[in-house]
Amino acid sequence: MIERHQDYILQIPSLAPGASLTGGSGVLQLDTDAPFLCRGLGLHISPPTATRRQTDLQSGLFRFQNQAGAWLAQQAIQTPQYFGLAFGQGGNYKVTDPQQPYPPGGVITVEYTNNSANTLTNLQFIFRGVKLFADGVVPNPAYPTSRIRTIDFTYQSGKGTLTDPSLILPTTADVFQRSFQINGDADFVLRAGQLGVWDPSGGGGAFSTFGYTDLYIQLLDATLKPYSNLPIHVDWLFGNGGGTDVPNFTALGNSAPGLLVPEIYLRKNEAMYFNLFRRDAPYVGVTDALPVQLSIAWIGSKIYS
Amino acid sequence: MNRPQFFFPTPKGYRDESFVRPVISNQDPSGGLPPLQYKNDYAVLMDADAPQIIRSLFWQGVQQGQNPLPGANVHIQLRNAYGVYLTDGYIPLWLMFYGAGSTFPDGGSGRAKVFESEMYCPPGSVLLIDFFNPSPTTTFQYPGLMEFRGIKRFPDRCPQ
């Protein structure tokens, strides 16, 4: 069997204070190509402009159903108690143990009540786990069977070279199918990622020193098959690299690099791709309207055979 | 495709002793790294008595009492003891190290960037580090406090 990293995201555009997702309003339809094994849960909102924080998620009630439609909690549980501090920032997800299997084309039903004083915008329920494929159904490059040598290695996107242009995103921006190319000297196994600004001092006023607030990413493999059904916030996939020297900066997410489990194996000269979506126009009143220059560190090992 | 990571048993016939190679404050050059400048081939000399196997690198940026130059905002390029590059160009060190738990200017969680696989350094070898200051306006101090953490590997025999 082949396990392949997968994030499923149920996105609710708006949920008013005191409102609940019940009945059929909180149903995530899964893909039909493979079963899904859910191993972690996360929550995310587009944060209020005043705070740029996720604190409204601390006032909620949550539970979800297994594949048979049975609730996995007798009643909806307060989110701080259910998730602890693991809302998904930095890949730090609430662990689902034992894993919850769902069939191809199945559904995940959630119940959520917004007990905060604010309307939740773009409320995302993130189900992290793996898709399970039979051998040969999807490409599955793996370690050579011959003797190998490995070294720690970190690739980078956004270096500003001819083959890897700078990643500069205005407050509202879409970047599609940007490639992440493996060198020809060795295979690479991707185990974690980290994303942050290129220059925390803002490049002499050219770029925002506030960093980003609402920035989403979608990873795609060499065949452009995505690793998530919707873009996921970069701090929920990668972890936030910090990187600002502005006093009173509002930190986003925690600072642990997000781990990709299982790891993603890439052959030499192979590429994978990513899309980026920045949605920071609502925040220019509290930050600035400058673009951000980003760098992505792809952390793993080179595999020499 | 998956295997346990960070799992490095000691070979038979050897014993490992915990070892840290710090880069201490008096190795910081005065004046810092000017805007948009490079400083390459910063040498970290390893001990000569035994092989050192480095498993993580902790970076604090600025050391206590090391003001006024900020020390956090440089990019770095790493090589192993054989000159093989471990990074794809100059990587912002907040993507390499702060994400692993270090923070600036002081403190930090004590966690570190893990090397997978571990990095073998022969006795007396040198690790070379390159620095780049991406800011067009600000001078930064470097390298700050670094700690190469790992083990020394000795033959497992009685002292002579």
Coordinates of N, CA and C in Angstrom, one line a residue, chain A residues 100-254:
Chain A
Q100 N -8.8 7.7 12.2 CA -10.2 7.5 11.7 C -10.2 7.2 10.2
P101 N -10.6 6.0 9.8 CA -10.6 5.7 8.4 C -11.9 6.2 7.8
Y102 N -11.8 6.7 6.5 CA -13.0 7.1 5.8 C -12.9 6.5 4.4
P103 N -14.0 6.0 3.8 CA -14.0 5.3 2.5 C -13.8 6.4 1.4
P104 N -13.5 5.9 0.2 CA -13.5 6.8 -0.9 C -14.9 7.4 -1.1
G105 N -14.9 8.7 -1.3 CA -16.2 9.4 -1.5 C -17.0 9.5 -0.3
G106 N -16.4 9.2 0.9 CA -17.1 9.3 2.1 C -17.3 10.8 2.6
V107 N -17.9 11.0 3.7 CA -18.1 12.3 4.3 C -17.6 12.4 5.7
I108 N -17.2 13.6 6.1 CA -16.8 13.9 7.5 C -17.8 15.0 7.9
T109 N -18.6 14.7 8.9 CA -19.6 15.7 9.4 C -19.1 16.3 10.7
V110 N -19.1 17.6 10.8 CA -18.7 18.3 12.0 C -19.8 19.1 12.6
E111 N -19.7 19.3 13.9 CA -20.6 20.2 14.6 C -19.7 21.3 15.2
Y112 N -20.1 22.5 15.0 CA -19.3 23.6 15.6 C -20.2 24.8 16.0
T113 N -20.0 25.3 17.2 CA -20.7 26.5 17.7 C -19.8 27.6 17.9
N114 N -20.1 28.7 17.4 CA -19.2 29.9 17.6 C -19.7 30.7 18.8
N115 N -19.0 30.5 19.9 CA -19.3 31.3 21.1 C -18.5 32.5 21.3
S116 N -17.8 32.9 20.3 CA -17.0 34.2 20.4 C -17.9 35.4 20.1
A117 N -17.4 36.5 20.3 CA -18.2 37.8 20.1 C -18.1 38.2 18.6
N118 N -17.3 37.5 17.8 CA -17.1 38.0 16.5 C -17.6 36.9 15.5
T119 N -17.9 37.4 14.3 CA -18.2 36.5 13.2 C -16.9 35.8 12.7
L120 N -17.0 34.5 12.6 CA -15.8 33.8 12.1 C -15.8 33.9 10.6
T121 N -14.7 34.3 10.0 CA -14.6 34.3 8.5 C -13.7 33.2 8.0
N122 N -14.1 32.6 7.0 CA -13.4 31.5 6.4 C -12.9 30.5 7.4
L123 N -13.9 30.0 8.2 CA -13.6 29.0 9.2 C -13.2 27.7 8.5
Q124 N -12.0 27.2 8.8 CA -11.5 26.0 8.2 C -11.4 24.9 9.2
F125 N -12.0 23.7 8.9 CA -11.7 22.5 9.7 C -10.7 21.7 8.9
I126 N -9.5 21.4 9.4 CA -8.5 20.8 8.7 C -8.3 19.4 9.2
F127 N -8.4 18.4 8.3 CA -8.3 17.0 8.7 C -7.0 16.5 8.0
R128 N -6.0 16.3 8.8 CA -4.7 15.9 8.3 C -4.5 14.4 8.4
G129 N -4.0 13.8 7.3 CA -3.7 12.4 7.4 C -3.1 11.9 6.1
V130 N -3.5 10.7 5.6 CA -3.0 10.2 4.4 C -4.1 9.6 3.6
K131 N -3.9 9.6 2.3 CA -4.7 8.8 1.4 C -4.0 7.5 1.2
L132 N -4.8 6.5 1.0 CA -4.2 5.1 1.0 C -4.5 4.5 -0.4
F133 N -3.4 4.3 -1.2 CA -3.5 3.8 -2.5 C -2.9 2.4 -2.6
A134 N -3.5 1.6 -3.5 CA -2.9 0.3 -3.8 C -1.6 0.6 -4.6
D135 N -0.6 -0.4 -4.4 CA 0.6 -0.2 -5.1 C 0.4 -0.1 -6.6
G136 N 1.1 0.9 -7.2 CA 1.0 1.1 -8.7 C -0.1 2.0 -9.1
V137 N -1.0 2.4 -8.2 CA -2.1 3.3 -8.6 C -1.6 4.7 -8.8
V138 N -0.7 5.2 -8.0 CA -0.1 6.5 -8.1 C 1.4 6.4 -8.1
P139 N 2.1 7.3 -8.8 CA 3.6 7.2 -8.7 C 4.1 7.3 -7.3
N140 N 5.1 6.4 -7.0 CA 5.5 6.3 -5.6 C 7.0 6.1 -5.6
P141 N 7.8 7.2 -6.0 CA 9.2 7.0 -5.9 C 9.7 6.8 -4.5
A142 N 10.7 6.0 -4.4 CA 11.2 5.6 -3.0 C 12.7 5.4 -3.0
Y143 N 13.2 5.1 -1.9 CA 14.6 5.0 -1.7 C 15.1 3.9 -2.7
P144 N 16.3 4.0 -3.2 CA 16.9 3.0 -4.1 C 17.1 1.7 -3.2
T145 N 17.1 0.6 -3.9 CA 17.3 -0.7 -3.1 C 18.8 -0.9 -2.9
S146 N 19.6 -0.2 -3.7 CA 21.1 -0.3 -3.5 C 21.5 0.5 -2.3
R147 N 22.8 0.3 -2.0 CA 23.3 1.1 -0.8 C 23.3 2.6 -1.1
I148 N 22.9 3.4 -0.1 CA 22.8 4.8 -0.3 C 23.6 5.6 0.8
R149 N 23.9 6.8 0.4 CA 24.5 7.7 1.4 C 23.5 8.9 1.5
T150 N 23.4 9.5 2.6 CA 22.5 10.7 2.8 C 23.2 11.8 3.4
I151 N 22.8 13.0 3.1 CA 23.3 14.2 3.8 C 22.0 15.1 4.1
D152 N 22.1 15.8 5.2 CA 21.1 16.8 5.5 C 21.1 17.9 4.4
F153 N 20.0 18.3 3.9 CA 20.0 19.4 2.9 C 18.7 20.2 3.0
T154 N 18.9 21.5 2.7 CA 17.7 22.4 2.7 C 17.7 23.1 1.4
Y155 N 16.7 22.8 0.6 CA 16.4 23.6 -0.6 C 15.7 24.9 -0.3
Q156 N 15.7 25.8 -1.3 CA 15.1 27.1 -1.0 C 14.4 27.6 -2.3
S157 N 13.2 28.1 -2.1 CA 12.5 28.8 -3.2 C 12.4 30.3 -2.9
G158 N 12.6 31.1 -3.9 CA 12.6 32.6 -3.8 C 13.9 33.2 -3.6
K159 N 15.0 32.5 -4.2 CA 16.3 33.1 -4.0 C 16.6 34.3 -4.9
G160 N 15.8 34.5 -5.9 CA 16.0 35.7 -6.7 C 17.0 35.5 -7.8
T161 N 17.2 34.2 -8.3 CA 18.1 33.9 -9.3 C 17.3 33.8 -10.6
L162 N 18.0 33.5 -11.7 CA 17.3 33.4 -13.0 C 16.4 32.2 -13.0
T163 N 16.8 31.1 -12.4 CA 16.0 29.9 -12.4 C 15.1 29.8 -11.2
D164 N 15.3 30.7 -10.2 CA 14.4 30.7 -9.0 C 14.1 32.1 -8.7
P165 N 13.2 32.8 -9.4 CA 13.0 34.2 -9.2 C 12.4 34.5 -7.7
S166 N 12.6 35.7 -7.4 CA 12.1 36.1 -6.0 C 10.6 35.9 -6.0
L167 N 10.1 35.6 -4.7 CA 8.7 35.4 -4.5 C 8.2 36.7 -3.9
I168 N 7.6 37.5 -4.7 CA 7.1 38.8 -4.2 C 5.6 38.9 -4.5
L169 N 4.9 39.0 -3.4 CA 3.4 39.0 -3.5 C 2.8 40.3 -3.0
P170 N 2.0 41.0 -3.8 CA 1.3 42.1 -3.3 C 0.2 41.6 -2.3
T171 N -0.6 42.6 -1.8 CA -1.5 42.2 -0.7 C -2.5 41.2 -1.2
T172 N -2.9 41.3 -2.4 CA -3.8 40.2 -3.0 C -3.1 39.6 -4.2
A173 N -2.8 38.3 -4.1 CA -1.9 37.7 -5.2 C -2.2 36.2 -5.3
D174 N -2.1 35.8 -6.5 CA -2.2 34.3 -6.8 C -1.0 33.9 -7.6
V175 N -0.3 32.9 -7.1 CA 0.8 32.3 -7.8 C 0.5 30.8 -8.1
F176 N 0.5 30.5 -9.4 CA 0.1 29.1 -9.7 C 1.3 28.3 -10.2
Q177 N 1.4 27.1 -9.8 CA 2.3 26.1 -10.3 C 3.8 26.6 -10.4
R178 N 4.2 27.2 -9.3 CA 5.6 27.5 -9.2 C 6.3 26.2 -8.9
S179 N 7.4 26.0 -9.6 CA 8.1 24.7 -9.5 C 9.2 24.8 -8.4
F180 N 9.4 23.6 -7.8 CA 10.5 23.4 -6.9 C 11.2 22.2 -7.4
Q181 N 12.4 22.5 -8.0 CA 13.2 21.6 -8.8 C 14.3 21.0 -8.0
I182 N 14.4 19.7 -8.1 CA 15.5 19.0 -7.5 C 16.7 19.0 -8.4
N183 N 17.9 19.2 -7.8 CA 19.1 19.1 -8.6 C 19.4 17.7 -9.1
G184 N 20.3 17.7 -10.0 CA 20.6 16.5 -10.7 C 21.6 15.6 -10.0
D185 N 22.1 16.0 -8.9 CA 23.2 15.2 -8.2 C 22.6 14.1 -7.3
A186 N 21.4 14.3 -6.8 CA 20.9 13.3 -5.9 C 19.4 13.4 -5.8
D187 N 18.8 12.3 -5.3 CA 17.4 12.4 -4.9 C 17.2 13.2 -3.7
F188 N 16.0 13.6 -3.4 CA 15.7 14.4 -2.2 C 14.5 13.9 -1.5
V189 N 14.6 13.8 -0.2 CA 13.4 13.4 0.5 C 13.0 14.6 1.4
L190 N 11.7 15.0 1.2 CA 11.2 16.3 1.8 C 10.5 15.9 3.1
R191 N 11.0 16.4 4.2 CA 10.4 16.0 5.5 C 9.7 17.2 6.2
A192 N 10.1 18.4 5.9 CA 9.5 19.6 6.6 C 9.7 20.8 5.8
G193 N 9.0 21.9 6.1 CA 9.1 23.1 5.4 C 9.0 24.3 6.4
Q194 N 9.5 25.4 5.9 CA 9.5 26.6 6.7 C 9.3 27.8 5.7
L195 N 8.5 28.7 6.0 CA 8.3 29.9 5.2 C 8.3 31.2 6.0
G196 N 9.0 32.2 5.4 CA 9.1 33.4 6.1 C 9.5 34.5 5.1
V197 N 9.7 35.7 5.6 CA 10.1 36.8 4.7 C 11.6 36.7 4.4
W198 N 11.9 37.3 3.3 CA 13.3 37.3 2.8 C 14.2 38.2 3.7
D199 N 13.7 39.4 3.9 CA 14.4 40.4 4.7 C 13.5 41.0 5.7
P200 N 13.7 40.7 7.0 CA 12.8 41.3 8.0 C 12.9 42.8 8.1
S201 N 13.9 43.4 7.6 CA 14.0 44.9 7.7 C 13.2 45.5 6.5
G202 N 12.6 44.7 5.7 CA 11.7 45.3 4.6 C 12.4 45.7 3.4
G203 N 13.7 45.4 3.2 CA 14.3 45.7 1.9 C 14.4 47.2 1.7
G204 N 14.7 48.0 2.7 CA 14.8 49.4 2.6 C 13.5 50.1 2.2
G205 N 12.4 49.6 2.7 CA 11.1 50.2 2.5 C 10.3 49.6 1.3
A206 N 10.9 48.7 0.6 CA 10.2 48.2 -0.6 C 9.2 47.1 -0.2
F207 N 9.4 46.5 0.9 CA 8.5 45.4 1.3 C 8.0 45.5 2.7
S208 N 6.9 44.8 3.0 CA 6.3 45.0 4.3 C 7.1 44.4 5.4
T209 N 7.2 45.1 6.5 CA 7.9 44.5 7.6 C 6.9 43.8 8.6
F210 N 5.7 43.8 8.2 CA 4.7 43.1 9.0 C 4.6 41.7 8.7
G211 N 5.2 41.3 7.5 CA 5.0 40.0 7.1 C 3.6 39.8 6.5
Y212 N 3.2 38.6 6.4 CA 1.9 38.2 5.9 C 0.9 37.9 7.0
T213 N -0.4 37.9 6.7 CA -1.4 37.5 7.6 C -2.1 36.3 7.1
D214 N -2.8 36.5 5.9 CA -3.6 35.4 5.3 C -3.0 34.9 4.1
L215 N -2.1 34.0 4.2 CA -1.3 33.4 3.1 C -1.5 31.9 3.0
Y216 N -1.9 31.4 1.9 CA -2.3 30.0 1.7 C -1.4 29.4 0.7
I217 N -1.2 28.1 0.9 CA -0.4 27.3 -0.1 C -1.0 26.0 -0.4
Q218 N -0.8 25.5 -1.6 CA -1.3 24.2 -2.0 C -0.1 23.5 -2.7
L219 N 0.3 22.4 -2.1 CA 1.4 21.6 -2.7 C 0.8 20.6 -3.8
L220 N 1.6 20.4 -4.8 CA 1.2 19.5 -5.9 C 2.4 18.6 -6.2
D221 N 2.2 17.4 -6.6 CA 3.3 16.5 -6.9 C 3.7 16.7 -8.3
A222 N 4.6 15.9 -8.8 CA 5.2 16.0 -10.1 C 4.1 15.9 -11.2
T223 N 3.0 15.2 -10.9 CA 1.9 15.1 -11.9 C 0.8 16.1 -11.7
L224 N 1.1 17.1 -10.8 CA 0.2 18.1 -10.5 C -1.0 17.6 -9.7
K225 N -0.9 16.5 -9.1 CA -1.9 16.0 -8.1 C -1.7 16.7 -6.8
P226 N -2.7 17.4 -6.3 CA -2.5 18.2 -5.1 C -2.5 17.3 -3.8
Y227 N -1.9 17.9 -2.8 CA -1.8 17.2 -1.5 C -2.9 17.7 -0.6
S228 N -3.7 18.6 -1.0 CA -4.9 19.1 -0.2 C -6.0 19.4 -1.2
N229 N -7.2 19.3 -0.7 CA -8.4 19.7 -1.5 C -8.5 21.2 -1.7
L230 N -8.0 22.0 -0.7 CA -8.1 23.4 -0.8 C -6.7 23.9 -0.3
P231 N -6.4 25.2 -0.7 CA -5.1 25.7 -0.1 C -5.2 25.8 1.4
I232 N -4.1 25.6 2.0 CA -4.0 25.6 3.5 C -3.1 26.7 3.9
H233 N -3.4 27.3 5.0 CA -2.6 28.5 5.5 C -1.1 28.0 5.7
V234 N -0.2 28.8 5.2 CA 1.2 28.4 5.2 C 1.7 28.0 6.7
D235 N 1.2 28.7 7.7 CA 1.6 28.4 9.0 C 1.0 27.1 9.5
W236 N 0.0 26.7 8.9 CA -0.6 25.4 9.3 C 0.1 24.2 8.5
L237 N 0.7 24.5 7.4 CA 1.5 23.5 6.7 C 2.9 23.5 7.1
F238 N 3.5 24.7 7.2 CA 5.0 24.8 7.4 C 5.4 25.2 8.8
G239 N 4.6 26.0 9.4 CA 5.2 26.7 10.5 C 5.7 28.0 10.1
N240 N 5.7 29.0 11.0 CA 6.1 30.3 10.6 C 7.5 30.6 11.0
G241 N 8.3 31.1 10.1 CA 9.7 31.4 10.3 C 9.9 32.7 11.1
G242 N 8.9 33.3 11.6 CA 9.1 34.6 12.2 C 9.7 35.6 11.2
G243 N 10.7 36.3 11.6 CA 11.4 37.1 10.6 C 10.8 38.5 10.5
T244 N 10.7 39.2 11.6 CA 10.4 40.6 11.6 C 11.0 41.2 12.8
D245 N 11.5 42.4 12.6 CA 12.1 43.1 13.8 C 11.2 44.3 14.2
V246 N 9.9 44.3 13.7 CA 9.0 45.4 14.1 C 8.6 45.2 15.5
P247 N 8.7 46.2 16.3 CA 8.2 46.1 17.7 C 6.7 45.8 17.7
N248 N 6.3 45.0 18.6 CA 4.9 44.7 18.8 C 4.3 43.9 17.6
F249 N 5.2 43.2 16.9 CA 4.7 42.4 15.8 C 3.8 41.3 16.3
T250 N 2.7 41.1 15.5 CA 1.8 40.1 15.9 C 2.3 38.8 15.3
A251 N 2.7 37.9 16.2 CA 3.2 36.6 15.7 C 2.1 35.8 15.1
L252 N 2.4 35.0 14.1 CA 1.4 34.2 13.5 C 1.8 32.7 13.6
G253 N 1.0 32.0 14.3 CA 1.4 30.6 14.5 C 2.6 30.4 15.4
N254 N 2.9 29.2 15.6 CA 4.1 28.9 16.4 C 5.3 28.8 15.5

